[in-house]
Structure formats: C-alpha cells, structure tokens
PDB file of C-alpha atoms in Angstrom:
ATOM      1  CA  MET W   9      72.779  29.945-103.277  1.00  0.00           C
ATOM      2  CA  SER W  10      71.159  26.626-104.081  1.00  0.00           C
ATOM      3  CA  LYS W  11      72.926  23.276-103.668  1.00  0.00           C
ATOM      4  CA  ALA W  12      73.101  22.831-107.447  1.00  0.00           C
ATOM      5  CA  ASN W  13      74.813  26.222-107.880  1.00  0.00           C
ATOM      6  CA  LYS W  14      77.252  25.459-105.055  1.00  0.00           C
ATOM      7  CA  ARG W  15      78.210  22.173-106.711  1.00  0.00           C
ATOM      8  CA  LYS W  16      78.649  23.881-110.099  1.00  0.00           C
ATOM      9  CA  THR W  17      80.899  26.476-108.471  1.00  0.00           C
ATOM     10  CA  LEU W  18      82.911  23.749-106.700  1.00  0.00           C
ATOM     11  CA  VAL W  19      83.295  21.756-109.910  1.00  0.00           C
ATOM     12  CA  ARG W  20      84.269  24.897-111.837  1.00  0.00           C
ATOM     13  CA  ASP W  21      86.881  25.808-109.190  1.00  0.00           C
ATOM     14  CA  ILE W  22      88.296  22.292-109.244  1.00  0.00           C
ATOM     15  CA  ALA W  23      88.370  22.186-113.046  1.00  0.00           C
ATOM     16  CA  ASN W  24      90.237  25.512-113.162  1.00  0.00           C
ATOM     17  CA  SER W  25      92.702  24.523-110.445  1.00  0.00           C
ATOM     18  CA  ASP W  26      96.215  23.460-111.366  1.00  0.00           C
ATOM     19  CA  ASP W  27      96.873  22.139-107.870  1.00  0.00           C
ATOM     20  CA  GLU W  28      95.079  18.803-107.842  1.00  0.00           C
ATOM     21  CA  ASP W  29      96.511  17.566-104.550  1.00  0.00           C
ATOM     22  CA  ASP W  30      94.379  20.107-102.607  1.00  0.00           C
ATOM     23  CA  PHE W  31      91.160  18.412-103.789  1.00  0.00           C
ATOM     24  CA  GLU W  32      89.496  16.008-101.412  1.00  0.00           C
ATOM     25  CA  PRO W  33      86.107  14.676-102.510  1.00  0.00           C
ATOM     26  CA  THR W  34      83.372  15.056 -99.936  1.00  0.00           C
ATOM     27  CA  ASN W  35      80.696  12.481 -99.245  1.00  0.00           C
ATOM     28  CA  ASP W  36      78.131  14.960-100.633  1.00  0.00           C
ATOM     29  CA  ALA W  37      79.951  15.194-103.972  1.00  0.00           C
ATOM     30  CA  VAL W  38      80.789  11.522-104.576  1.00  0.00           C
ATOM     31  CA  GLY W  39      78.253   9.604-102.539  1.00  0.00           C
ATOM     32  CA  ASP W  40      78.485   8.142 -99.076  1.00  0.00           C
ATOM     33  CA  THR W  41      80.266   4.846 -99.630  1.00  0.00           C
ATOM     34  CA  GLU W  42      82.628   2.897 -97.418  1.00  0.00           C
ATOM     35  CA  THR W  43      85.299   2.887-100.134  1.00  0.00           C
ATOM     36  CA  ASN W  44      85.470   6.701-100.159  1.00  0.00           C
ATOM     37  CA  VAL W  45      85.644   6.864 -96.377  1.00  0.00           C
ATOM     38  CA  GLU W  46      88.486   4.322 -96.306  1.00  0.00           C
ATOM     39  CA  ASP W  47      90.462   6.072 -99.079  1.00  0.00           C
ATOM     40  CA  LYS W  48      90.318   9.492 -97.427  1.00  0.00           C
ATOM     41  CA  PRO W  49      92.630   8.790 -94.412  1.00  0.00           C
ATOM     42  CA  ALA W  50      95.271   7.290 -96.710  1.00  0.00           C
ATOM     43  CA  LYS W  51      95.336  10.501 -98.745  1.00  0.00           C
ATOM     44  CA  LYS W  52      95.694  12.628 -95.623  1.00  0.00           C
ATOM     45  CA  LYS W  53      98.610  10.506 -94.438  1.00  0.00           C
ATOM     46  CA  ALA W  54     100.412  10.938 -97.753  1.00  0.00           C
ATOM     47  CA  LYS W  55      99.810  14.695 -97.648  1.00  0.00           C
ATOM     48  CA  SER W  56     101.164  15.053 -94.125  1.00  0.00           C
ATOM     49  CA  GLU W  57     104.335  13.212 -95.144  1.00  0.00           C
ATOM     50  CA  THR W  58     104.765  15.604 -98.074  1.00  0.00           C
ATOM     51  CA  ALA W  59     104.060  18.588 -95.842  1.00  0.00           C
ATOM     52  CA  LYS W  60     106.803  17.452 -93.458  1.00  0.00           C
ATOM     53  CA  GLY W  61     109.290  17.260 -96.320  1.00  0.00           C
ATOM     54  CA  ASN W  62     109.809  13.487 -96.374  1.00  0.00           C
ATOM     55  CA  GLY W  63     109.704  13.404-100.191  1.00  0.00           C
ATOM     56  CA  ASP W  64     112.743  12.870-102.393  1.00  0.00           C
ATOM     57  CA  ASP W  65     112.472  16.259-104.114  1.00  0.00           C
ATOM     58  CA  GLU W  66     113.941  19.315-102.453  1.00  0.00           C
ATOM     59  CA  GLU W  67     111.618  22.253-101.949  1.00  0.00           C
ATOM     60  CA  PHE W  68     112.536  25.953-101.938  1.00  0.00           C
ATOM     61  CA  SER W  69     110.381  28.105 -99.660  1.00  0.00           C
ATOM     62  CA  ILE W  70     110.131  31.788 -98.701  1.00  0.00           C
ATOM     63  CA  ASP W  71     108.020  33.032 -95.788  1.00  0.00           C
ATOM     64  CA  LEU W  72     105.879  35.963 -97.002  1.00  0.00           C
ATOM     65  CA  GLY W  73     104.740  36.941 -93.515  1.00  0.00           C
ATOM     66  CA  GLY W  74     101.740  35.863 -91.533  1.00  0.00           C
ATOM     67  CA  LYS W  75     100.609  32.468 -92.723  1.00  0.00           C
ATOM     68  CA  LYS W  76     101.623  32.969 -96.366  1.00  0.00           C
ATOM     69  CA  ARG W  77     104.485  31.189 -98.096  1.00  0.00           C
ATOM     70  CA  LEU W  78     105.943  30.956-101.616  1.00  0.00           C
ATOM     71  CA  SER W  79     107.456  27.614-102.526  1.00  0.00           C
ATOM     72  CA  VAL W  80     108.943  25.995-105.609  1.00  0.00           C
ATOM     73  CA  GLN W  81     108.284  22.277-105.815  1.00  0.00           C
ATOM     74  CA  LYS W  82     107.872  19.282-108.089  1.00  0.00           C
ATOM     75  CA  PHE W  83     104.437  17.740-108.660  1.00  0.00           C
ATOM     76  CA  LYS W  84     103.950  14.914-111.158  1.00  0.00           C
ATOM     77  CA  SER W  85     107.319  15.773-112.776  1.00  0.00           C
ATOM     78  CA  MET W  86     106.299  19.440-113.242  1.00  0.00           C
ATOM     79  CA  THR W  87     108.062  22.329-111.531  1.00  0.00           C
ATOM     80  CA  LEU W  88     105.517  24.675-109.943  1.00  0.00           C
ATOM     81  CA  VAL W  89     105.565  27.983-108.054  1.00  0.00           C
ATOM     82  CA  ASN W  90     103.058  27.791-105.219  1.00  0.00           C
ATOM     83  CA  ILE W  91     101.902  30.895-103.302  1.00  0.00           C
ATOM     84  CA  ARG W  92      99.659  29.663-100.531  1.00  0.00           C
ATOM     85  CA  GLU W  93      98.263  30.347 -97.081  1.00  0.00           C
ATOM     86  CA  TYR W  94      99.008  27.687 -94.449  1.00  0.00           C
ATOM     87  CA  TYR W  95      97.158  26.591 -91.324  1.00  0.00           C
ATOM     88  CA  VAL W  96      97.962  24.439 -88.295  1.00  0.00           C
ATOM     89  CA  ASP W  97      95.897  21.240 -88.222  1.00  0.00           C
ATOM     90  CA  LYS W  98      94.079  21.014 -84.890  1.00  0.00           C
ATOM     91  CA  LYS W  99      94.267  17.208 -84.829  1.00  0.00           C
ATOM     92  CA  ASP W 100      98.034  16.726 -85.048  1.00  0.00           C
ATOM     93  CA  GLY W 101      99.478  20.266 -84.811  1.00  0.00           C
ATOM     94  CA  VAL W 102     101.171  19.995 -88.226  1.00  0.00           C
ATOM     95  CA  GLU W 103     101.291  23.017 -90.532  1.00  0.00           C
ATOM     96  CA  LYS W 104      99.466  22.236 -93.801  1.00  0.00           C
ATOM     97  CA  PRO W 105      98.656  24.128 -97.011  1.00  0.00           C
ATOM     98  CA  GLY W 106      95.218  25.726 -97.083  1.00  0.00           C
ATOM     99  CA  LYS W 107      92.718  26.320 -99.878  1.00  0.00           C
ATOM    100  CA  LYS W 108      93.672  29.951-100.390  1.00  0.00           C
ATOM    101  CA  GLY W 109      96.486  30.224-102.860  1.00  0.00           C
ATOM    102  CA  ILE W 110      97.618  29.864-106.431  1.00  0.00           C
ATOM    103  CA  THR W 111      99.912  27.480-108.255  1.00  0.00           C
ATOM    104  CA  LEU W 112     101.817  28.906-111.216  1.00  0.00           C
ATOM    105  CA  SER W 113     103.640  27.193-114.029  1.00  0.00           C
ATOM    106  CA  PRO W 114     107.174  28.420-114.773  1.00  0.00           C
ATOM    107  CA  GLU W 115     105.752  30.174-117.863  1.00  0.00           C
ATOM    108  CA  ALA W 116     103.208  32.116-115.773  1.00  0.00           C
ATOM    109  CA  TRP W 117     105.924  32.971-113.246  1.00  0.00           C
ATOM    110  CA  ASN W 118     108.100  34.334-116.087  1.00  0.00           C
ATOM    111  CA  VAL W 119     105.221  36.571-117.235  1.00  0.00           C
ATOM    112  CA  ILE W 120     105.035  38.026-113.721  1.00  0.00           C
ATOM    113  CA  LYS W 121     108.819  38.547-113.613  1.00  0.00           C
ATOM    114  CA  TYR W 122     108.797  40.185-117.057  1.00  0.00           C
ATOM    115  CA  ASN W 123     106.052  42.650-116.006  1.00  0.00           C
ATOM    116  CA  LEU W 124     107.402  43.313-112.505  1.00  0.00           C
ATOM    117  CA  ALA W 125     108.315  46.958-113.204  1.00  0.00           C
ATOM    118  CA  GLU W 126     104.780  47.677-114.456  1.00  0.00           C
ATOM    119  CA  ILE W 127     103.279  45.906-111.441  1.00  0.00           C
ATOM    120  CA  ASP W 128     105.464  47.982-109.080  1.00  0.00           C
ATOM    121  CA  ALA W 129     104.420  51.188-110.876  1.00  0.00           C
ATOM    122  CA  ALA W 130     100.731  50.259-110.535  1.00  0.00           C
ATOM    123  CA  ILE W 131     101.194  49.530-106.814  1.00  0.00           C
ATOM    124  CA  LYS W 132     102.878  52.915-106.271  1.00  0.00           C
ATOM    125  CA  LYS W 133     100.164  54.681-108.265  1.00  0.00           C
ATOM    126  CA  LEU W 134      97.303  53.059-106.361  1.00  0.00           C
ATOM    127  CA  GLY W 135      99.024  52.848-102.980  1.00  0.00           C
TER     128      GLY W 135
END
C-alpha cells in the first residue's frame, strides 16, 4: 500500500470515528514542528488523568473478559457507550484505551438492544 493510500485510509477512519479523543496527530500527518511536539505530551497527560477516573463525571464499566471493557461515559456533554480493548502503557504502567473498539450513541445502543433476540438467534444458528 502506498503512503498516499495509507493516509487516505487513516483520514477516512478518523472522519468516520465518533471517538475523537483517541486521535493523536503524527508528525508525518501534520508536519514536524516544535508546536506539535510540545502539544502532544499535554494531551497524553490529560488522557491519563481521564483514564484514572479523576474527572467529575462518573463512569459505568463492565469487564468483558481479557482486555475488553464496556463503559458508559460522558464526552463533550454526550452520553456514549464505549466497547474497547485496553492495554497497559509500558512507560507508566497505567491501563489505557486502545485503538480497537467502537463508540456508540444511545440511539445505536437502543437499536442493538431492540434486535438482541435476533442477534442471539443468529449466534446460535452460526455457532
């Protein structure tokens, strides 16, 4: 895959993502400037505080086994259902959300709940 196609895929993935706080611009994507390098550590610090639960909003979380977790949280005054894989950061040993996952609006979550019986039937049929 060429560099241009990789960038298009990255931009497409970012544009389709509802979870904007997972995006961190790379030097390749935005240029290698001192401003970008200085801004990046500040973002990581804010994320680690959120990951530790120091925010004002309460968060509901269910362990789905392995490294996967479902959580309900507030982001920019929106309630979101987040199903995500987590990893342990090698630098500071803190568990952080990974790239693999999906963030659902309450409306999308309600569609899943409404069709749960059909989903279970499909799992039994294929499983």
